[in-house]
Coordinates of C-alpha atoms in Angstrom, one line a residue:
Chain A
M1 CA -22.2 -36.7 19.1
N2 CA -22.7 -36.7 22.8
I3 CA -19.8 -34.3 23.4
R4 CA -21.3 -32.0 20.8
K5 CA -24.7 -32.0 22.4
L6 CA -23.1 -31.3 25.8
L7 CA -21.1 -28.4 24.3
V8 CA -24.2 -26.9 22.7
L9 CA -26.3 -27.2 25.9
A10 CA -23.5 -25.6 28.0
G11 CA -22.9 -23.0 25.4
L12 CA -26.5 -22.0 25.0
G13 CA -27.0 -21.9 28.8
L14 CA -23.9 -19.7 29.4
A15 CA -24.7 -17.4 26.5
A16 CA -28.3 -17.0 27.6
V17 CA -27.4 -16.0 31.1
G18 CA -24.5 -13.8 29.9
T19 CA -26.7 -12.0 27.4
Y20 CA -29.4 -11.5 30.0
F21 CA -26.8 -10.0 32.4
G22 CA -25.2 -8.0 29.6
L23 CA -28.4 -6.4 28.3
F24 CA -30.4 -6.0 31.5
V25 CA -28.2 -6.2 34.6
A26 CA -24.9 -4.7 33.8
P27 CA -24.8 -0.9 34.1
P28 CA -24.4 1.3 31.0
E29 CA -21.0 2.8 30.5
R30 CA -20.5 6.3 31.9
H31 CA -19.7 7.8 28.5
M32 CA -20.8 5.3 26.0
G33 CA -24.1 4.6 27.6
D34 CA -25.9 1.5 26.4
V35 CA -23.9 1.2 23.2
Q36 CA -21.1 -0.4 25.3
R37 CA -23.3 -3.5 25.6
I38 CA -22.1 -4.4 22.1
M39 CA -18.9 -5.4 23.9
Y40 CA -20.5 -8.6 25.2
V41 CA -20.8 -10.0 21.7
H42 CA -17.9 -8.2 20.0
V43 CA -15.1 -9.2 22.4
P44 CA -16.1 -12.9 22.6
S45 CA -16.4 -13.0 18.8
A46 CA -12.8 -11.6 18.5
W47 CA -11.4 -14.0 21.2
I48 CA -13.0 -17.1 19.8
A49 CA -12.3 -16.3 16.2
M50 CA -8.6 -15.9 17.0
L51 CA -8.7 -19.1 19.1
L52 CA -10.2 -21.0 16.2
Y53 CA -7.6 -19.7 13.8
T54 CA -4.9 -20.8 16.3
L55 CA -6.4 -24.3 16.5
A56 CA -6.6 -24.4 12.7
F57 CA -2.8 -23.5 12.6
G58 CA -2.2 -26.4 15.0
F59 CA -4.3 -28.8 12.8
A60 CA -2.4 -27.7 9.7
I61 CA 0.9 -28.5 11.3
A62 CA -0.4 -31.9 12.5
L63 CA -1.7 -32.6 9.0
L64 CA 1.6 -31.9 7.3
W65 CA 3.4 -33.9 10.0
S66 CA 1.2 -37.0 10.1
G67 CA -0.6 -36.9 6.8
R68 CA -3.8 -38.0 8.5
Q69 CA -6.9 -36.6 6.9
K70 CA -8.7 -36.2 10.2
W71 CA -6.6 -33.1 10.8
D72 CA -7.9 -31.7 7.6
D73 CA -11.5 -32.2 8.8
L74 CA -10.8 -30.3 12.0
M75 CA -8.9 -27.6 10.2
V76 CA -11.7 -26.8 7.8
G77 CA -14.1 -26.8 10.8
A78 CA -12.0 -24.4 12.8
I79 CA -11.5 -22.1 9.8
E80 CA -15.1 -22.0 8.7
V81 CA -16.5 -21.1 12.2
G82 CA -13.6 -18.7 12.6
V83 CA -14.6 -16.8 9.4
V84 CA -18.2 -16.6 10.5
L85 CA -17.2 -15.1 13.8
N86 CA -14.6 -12.9 12.1
A87 CA -17.4 -11.5 9.8
L88 CA -19.6 -10.9 12.8
L89 CA -16.7 -9.2 14.6
L90 CA -16.4 -6.7 11.7
V91 CA -20.1 -5.9 11.6
Q92 CA -20.4 -5.5 15.4
G93 CA -17.3 -3.4 15.5
S94 CA -18.6 -1.2 12.7
L95 CA -21.8 -0.5 14.6
W96 CA -20.0 0.2 17.8
G97 CA -17.5 2.4 16.0
R98 CA -20.2 4.5 14.3
A99 CA -21.8 5.2 17.7
T100 CA -18.6 5.9 19.7
W101 CA -15.9 7.0 17.2
G102 CA -18.4 8.6 14.8
V103 CA -17.3 6.5 11.8
W104 CA -18.4 3.1 10.4
W105 CA -14.9 2.3 9.3
D106 CA -11.4 3.8 9.2
W107 CA -8.1 2.3 8.0
D108 CA -6.5 2.0 11.3
V109 CA -4.2 -1.1 12.0
R110 CA -6.7 -3.0 14.1
L111 CA -9.5 -2.7 11.7
T112 CA -7.3 -3.3 8.7
T113 CA -5.6 -6.4 10.1
S114 CA -8.9 -7.9 11.2
L115 CA -10.4 -7.4 7.7
V116 CA -7.2 -9.0 6.2
M117 CA -7.6 -11.9 8.6
A118 CA -11.2 -12.6 7.4
I119 CA -10.1 -12.3 3.7
L120 CA -7.1 -14.6 4.2
F121 CA -9.0 -17.4 5.9
A122 CA -12.0 -17.1 3.6
G123 CA -9.3 -17.5 0.9
V124 CA -8.2 -20.8 2.3
L125 CA -11.8 -22.0 2.0
V126 CA -12.0 -20.9 -1.6
L127 CA -8.6 -22.5 -2.4
R128 CA -10.0 -25.8 -1.1
R129 CA -12.5 -25.9 -3.9
M130 CA -9.9 -25.5 -6.6
A131 CA -7.8 -28.5 -5.6
P132 CA -7.8 -31.4 -8.0
N133 CA -7.8 -34.2 -5.4
E134 CA -8.2 -34.8 -1.7
E135 CA -4.5 -35.0 -0.9
R136 CA -3.7 -31.8 -2.7
R137 CA -6.6 -30.1 -1.1
S138 CA -5.5 -30.9 2.4
Q139 CA -1.9 -29.9 1.6
W140 CA -2.8 -26.7 -0.1
S141 CA -5.2 -25.8 2.8
A142 CA -2.6 -26.5 5.4
V143 CA 0.1 -24.5 3.7
A144 CA -2.3 -21.6 3.2
T145 CA -3.5 -21.8 6.8
V146 CA 0.1 -21.5 8.1
V147 CA 0.7 -18.5 5.9
A148 CA -2.7 -16.8 6.8
F149 CA -2.0 -17.4 10.5
I150 CA 0.8 -14.8 10.4
D151 CA -1.8 -12.1 10.6
V152 CA -3.4 -13.4 13.8
P153 CA -0.7 -12.3 16.3
L154 CA -0.6 -9.0 14.3
V155 CA -4.3 -8.4 15.0
Y156 CA -3.6 -8.9 18.7
F157 CA -0.5 -6.9 19.1
C158 CA -0.9 -4.1 16.5
V159 CA -2.7 -1.8 18.9
R160 CA 0.2 -2.1 21.3
W161 CA 2.9 -1.6 18.6
W162 CA 1.3 1.1 16.5
R163 CA -1.0 4.0 16.9
S164 CA -4.6 3.2 16.2
L165 CA -8.1 4.5 16.5
H166 CA -9.1 1.2 18.2
Q167 CA -8.2 1.2 21.9
I168 CA -5.8 -1.4 23.3
Q169 CA -7.0 -4.5 25.1
S170 CA -8.9 -3.9 28.2
S171 CA -8.3 -6.0 31.3
P172 CA -10.3 -6.8 34.5
D173 CA -8.5 -3.7 36.0
T174 CA -9.9 -1.4 33.4
V175 CA -13.4 -2.9 33.2
D176 CA -16.1 -2.5 35.9
P177 CA -16.7 -5.9 37.6
A178 CA -20.4 -5.8 36.7
M179 CA -19.3 -5.8 33.1
V180 CA -16.7 -8.5 33.4
L181 CA -19.3 -11.1 34.4
P182 CA -21.4 -11.0 31.2
L183 CA -18.3 -10.8 29.2
R184 CA -16.9 -14.0 30.8
L185 CA -20.2 -15.8 30.5
N186 CA -20.7 -15.0 26.9
S187 CA -17.1 -15.8 26.1
F188 CA -17.3 -19.3 27.5
G189 CA -20.7 -19.7 26.0
L190 CA -19.5 -18.8 22.5
L191 CA -16.3 -21.0 23.1
F192 CA -18.4 -24.1 23.7
L193 CA -20.8 -23.4 20.8
A194 CA -17.9 -22.7 18.4
L195 CA -16.2 -25.9 19.4
A196 CA -19.4 -27.8 18.9
W197 CA -19.9 -26.3 15.4
M198 CA -16.2 -27.0 14.6
L199 CA -16.7 -30.7 15.4
W200 CA -19.9 -30.8 13.5
R201 CA -18.3 -29.3 10.4
A202 CA -15.5 -31.7 10.8
A203 CA -17.9 -34.6 10.9
I204 CA -19.6 -33.4 7.7
E205 CA -16.2 -33.2 6.0
R206 CA -15.4 -36.7 7.2
S207 CA -18.6 -38.3 5.9
S208 CA -18.5 -36.4 2.6
R209 CA -14.9 -37.5 2.2
R210 CA -15.9 -41.1 2.8
A211 CA -18.7 -40.8 0.3
S212 CA -16.3 -39.6 -2.4
E213 CA -13.9 -42.4 -1.6
V214 CA -16.3 -44.9 -3.2
P215 CA -14.8 -46.2 -6.4
L216 CA -16.1 -44.5 -9.5
P217 CA -18.0 -47.5 -11.1
T218 CA -20.0 -48.0 -7.8
R219 CA -20.7 -44.2 -7.7
V220 CA -22.0 -44.2 -11.3
A221 CA -24.2 -47.2 -10.4
I222 CA -25.5 -45.3 -7.3
E223 CA -26.3 -42.2 -9.3
E224 CA -28.0 -44.2 -12.0
S225 CA -30.2 -46.0 -9.5
A226 CA -31.0 -42.7 -7.8
H227 CA -32.3 -41.3 -11.1
A228 CA -34.2 -44.5 -12.0
Chain B
M1 CA 2.5 -39.1 -0.7
N2 CA 5.5 -40.2 1.4
R3 CA 6.4 -38.9 4.8
D4 CA 9.6 -37.2 3.7
R5 CA 8.0 -35.1 1.0
R6 CA 5.2 -34.1 3.4
R7 CA 7.6 -33.1 6.1
R8 CA 9.7 -31.2 3.6
I9 CA 6.5 -29.2 2.7
L10 CA 6.0 -28.6 6.4
G11 CA 9.5 -27.3 6.8
I12 CA 9.2 -25.1 3.8
T13 CA 5.9 -23.8 4.9
L14 CA 7.1 -22.9 8.4
G15 CA 10.2 -21.4 6.9
L16 CA 8.0 -19.3 4.6
G17 CA 5.9 -18.2 7.5
V18 CA 8.8 -17.2 9.5
A19 CA 10.4 -15.4 6.5
I20 CA 7.2 -13.5 5.8
A21 CA 6.8 -12.6 9.4
A22 CA 10.4 -11.4 9.7
F23 CA 10.1 -9.4 6.4
G24 CA 6.9 -7.8 7.6
Y25 CA 8.5 -7.0 10.9
L26 CA 11.5 -5.3 9.3
A27 CA 9.4 -3.5 6.7
F28 CA 7.0 -2.2 9.3
S29 CA 9.5 -1.2 11.9
S30 CA 11.8 0.6 9.4
V31 CA 9.1 2.5 7.7
G32 CA 7.2 2.8 10.9
E33 CA 7.9 6.5 11.0
N34 CA 6.2 7.0 7.7
L35 CA 3.4 4.6 8.6
V36 CA 2.1 6.5 11.6
Y37 CA -1.6 6.4 11.7
Y38 CA -1.8 9.9 13.1
W39 CA 0.6 12.7 14.0
S40 CA 0.7 14.2 17.4
P41 CA 0.5 18.0 17.7
A42 CA 4.2 18.3 18.5
E43 CA 5.2 16.1 15.5
L44 CA 2.9 18.1 13.2
R45 CA 4.3 21.4 14.4
A46 CA 7.9 20.1 14.1
E47 CA 7.2 19.3 10.4
G48 CA 6.4 22.9 9.9
A49 CA 5.7 23.9 6.3
K50 CA 6.3 20.3 5.1
A51 CA 3.1 19.2 6.7
T52 CA 0.8 21.9 5.2
G53 CA -1.4 21.0 2.3
S54 CA -1.5 17.3 2.3
I55 CA -4.2 15.2 4.0
V56 CA -2.9 13.8 7.3
R57 CA -4.4 12.6 10.5
L58 CA -3.9 14.5 13.7
G59 CA -4.3 12.8 17.0
G60 CA -4.5 14.3 20.5
L61 CA -6.6 15.3 23.4
V62 CA -9.2 18.1 23.2
E63 CA -7.8 20.9 25.4
A64 CA -9.9 21.9 28.3
G65 CA -11.9 25.1 27.8
S66 CA -11.0 25.3 24.1
I67 CA -14.3 24.1 22.6
S68 CA -16.4 26.8 20.9
R69 CA -19.1 26.5 18.3
D70 CA -19.4 29.2 15.7
P71 CA -22.6 31.1 15.4
D72 CA -23.5 29.4 12.1
G73 CA -23.7 26.2 14.0
L74 CA -21.7 24.3 11.4
T75 CA -18.1 25.0 12.5
L76 CA -16.6 23.8 15.7
S77 CA -13.3 25.1 16.9
F78 CA -11.1 23.6 19.6
S79 CA -7.4 22.9 20.3
V80 CA -5.8 19.5 20.3
T81 CA -2.8 18.9 22.6
D82 CA -0.4 16.1 23.5
G83 CA 0.9 17.9 26.6
E84 CA 3.9 19.3 24.6
A85 CA 2.3 21.4 21.8
S86 CA -1.2 22.2 20.8
V87 CA -2.8 22.9 17.5
P88 CA -6.0 24.9 16.9
V89 CA -8.6 23.0 14.9
L90 CA -11.5 24.1 12.8
A91 CA -13.9 21.2 12.3
R92 CA -16.8 21.2 9.8
A93 CA -18.3 18.1 11.2
V94 CA -21.0 16.9 13.5
P95 CA -19.0 15.7 16.5
P96 CA -19.8 12.2 17.8
A97 CA -21.8 12.3 21.1
M98 CA -18.8 11.4 23.1
F99 CA -16.9 14.5 22.0
R100 CA -15.9 16.5 25.1
E101 CA -13.0 18.2 26.8
G102 CA -10.1 16.0 27.6
I103 CA -11.1 13.1 25.3
G104 CA -8.8 11.7 22.6
V105 CA -9.6 12.6 19.0
V106 CA -8.3 11.6 15.6
L107 CA -8.9 14.1 12.9
E108 CA -8.4 13.7 9.2
G109 CA -7.7 17.0 7.4
Q110 CA -5.1 19.5 6.4
M111 CA -2.7 21.8 8.2
G112 CA -3.1 25.4 6.9
S113 CA -0.3 27.8 6.5
D114 CA -1.7 29.8 9.3
G115 CA -1.1 26.9 11.7
T116 CA -4.8 25.9 11.9
F117 CA -5.8 22.3 11.2
T118 CA -9.0 22.0 9.2
T119 CA -11.0 18.8 9.2
E120 CA -14.3 17.3 8.1
R121 CA -13.7 13.9 9.6
L122 CA -13.7 14.0 13.4
M123 CA -13.2 10.7 15.2
V124 CA -13.4 10.2 18.9
K125 CA -10.8 7.8 20.4
H126 CA -12.0 5.8 23.4
D127 CA -9.6 4.3 25.9
N128 CA -9.8 0.8 27.4
E129 CA -11.6 2.0 30.6
Y130 CA -15.2 0.8 30.9
Q131 CA -16.9 2.1 34.1
A132 CA -20.3 2.4 35.4
P133 CA -21.7 6.0 35.6
G134 CA -21.5 7.9 38.8
E135 CA -18.0 6.8 39.7
E136 CA -16.2 10.1 39.9
E137 CA -14.1 10.6 36.9
M138 CA -10.7 12.0 37.4
P139 CA -9.4 13.9 34.4
D140 CA -6.1 12.2 34.7
M141 CA -4.1 14.1 32.0
E142 CA -1.0 12.0 32.4
N143 CA -2.8 8.7 31.9
L144 CA -4.8 10.1 29.0
I145 CA -1.6 11.2 27.3
E146 CA -0.1 7.8 28.0
T147 CA -2.9 6.0 26.2
L148 CA -2.4 8.3 23.3
Q149 CA 1.2 7.5 23.0
V150 CA 0.8 3.7 22.8
G151 CA 2.7 2.8 19.6
D152 CA 5.5 5.2 19.0
G153 CA 6.0 3.7 15.6
S154 CA 8.4 1.0 16.6
P155 CA 7.3 -2.4 17.8
Chain C
M1 CA -23.3 20.7 22.3
P2 CA -22.9 17.0 23.1
D3 CA -22.4 16.3 26.7
G4 CA -20.0 13.4 26.2
V5 CA -22.5 10.6 26.8
I6 CA -24.1 8.6 24.0
G7 CA -27.9 8.6 24.2
G8 CA -30.2 6.4 22.2
G9 CA -27.6 3.6 22.0
W10 CA -30.1 0.8 22.1
S11 CA -30.7 0.8 18.3
Y12 CA -27.0 0.0 17.8
V13 CA -27.1 -2.7 20.4
I14 CA -30.3 -4.2 19.0
A15 CA -28.7 -4.2 15.5
A16 CA -25.5 -5.8 16.7
Y17 CA -27.2 -8.6 18.7
S18 CA -29.8 -9.2 15.9
V19 CA -27.1 -9.6 13.2
T20 CA -25.1 -11.9 15.5
V21 CA -28.1 -14.2 16.3
A22 CA -29.3 -14.2 12.7
V23 CA -25.9 -15.0 11.2
L24 CA -25.2 -17.8 13.8
A25 CA -28.7 -19.2 13.2
I26 CA -28.2 -19.3 9.4
Y27 CA -24.8 -20.9 9.9
V28 CA -26.4 -23.7 12.1
W29 CA -29.1 -24.2 9.5
S30 CA -26.4 -24.5 6.8
L31 CA -24.5 -27.0 8.9
S32 CA -27.7 -29.1 9.5
R33 CA -28.5 -29.1 5.8
R34 CA -25.0 -30.1 4.8
S35 CA -25.0 -32.7 7.5
R36 CA -28.2 -34.3 6.3
R37 CA -26.9 -34.4 2.7
A38 CA -23.7 -36.0 3.8
E39 CA -25.5 -38.6 5.8
R40 CA -27.8 -39.4 2.9
S41 CA -24.9 -39.9 0.5
Q42 CA -23.2 -42.1 3.0
R43 CA -26.4 -44.2 3.4
D44 CA -26.8 -44.5 -0.4
E45 CA -23.3 -45.9 -0.5
S46 CA -23.9 -48.8 1.8

């Protein structure tokens, strides 16, 4: 609880300062003009979504190795927050693409693999709902997460391996220092917020799992008393 | 669920993951030639008559001094180059604001038998340089072509 | 003829930031709703 509060406070603080610098202090890009400011939300969304998916992959391995359900709680947290950021990534990218490339969407490798990534991990969340029991649910999710994760390095490296409309990764060498600062602040801000939400989602999963662990007769009694 | 069964599942899953990744790698790298997102002007020219008629993407740099707008205001003509060959283009499209000499473009359209590429979908390719205005821009042709050639079809 | 610089980009920036803030706010709201429900069901149980 305390760690979560700390993460949220630090995250909000960094993101607020980063957004202020990104919108009002950093210069516009020489060709893209102000549109380039979308970078300060788009790039952190991409980084943190992929980081969360990587964590989910680690939790999936830990779950299958140890069988402890706490890894399932963390795994669902990482995936859910990852999918939210992944969806945002696609919308932000579409807006940025319309303004710079001239199109909302094109089937280039970076865009396609990013969309596939969102669909695969959203699929893991859907799969969870179909499992007959808790043990199956955690196992199915872990196996599906490992398989879905294959796309994550592909998203990162595809622009280096294949031709694309999307540019390759920028680096501090290719980005004006006045633009690197808000990018860093927002990235760390979003990182802390995302970790806080992941832990929060994991806590929800844990308590709802405990609630469903109550033996059936007791549950029926609870529900009856609730209706009375 | 006992430990052994769980760890067998872990082993199978990781094996499956590696297998899919390896299969994907092989599939992509061997058909990489056919999977190119866009053709360079030189590649398109090398294809000759085979490339005419079908919808393909052409990627390259807008050649300096080649841009002209037809009097009807609807058609834009320019040449796309990769430093080796260049292809004349007729674009019936409103160009994105960033369209200019020397910038990378990806065009979806058809190669005509007269060697002119016709397109209605003109996309501007941005590189990974983000700089403040005012810093003198050097039209570094070599660097631009290099960014264009990232991904030659084989990982 | 475009001069190679995007003008009027702010509308895209505002759209991107608004969607980001709105979606994240909805997600936090959904977390707090689910969290309260989970706490309630745990309290009922004891």
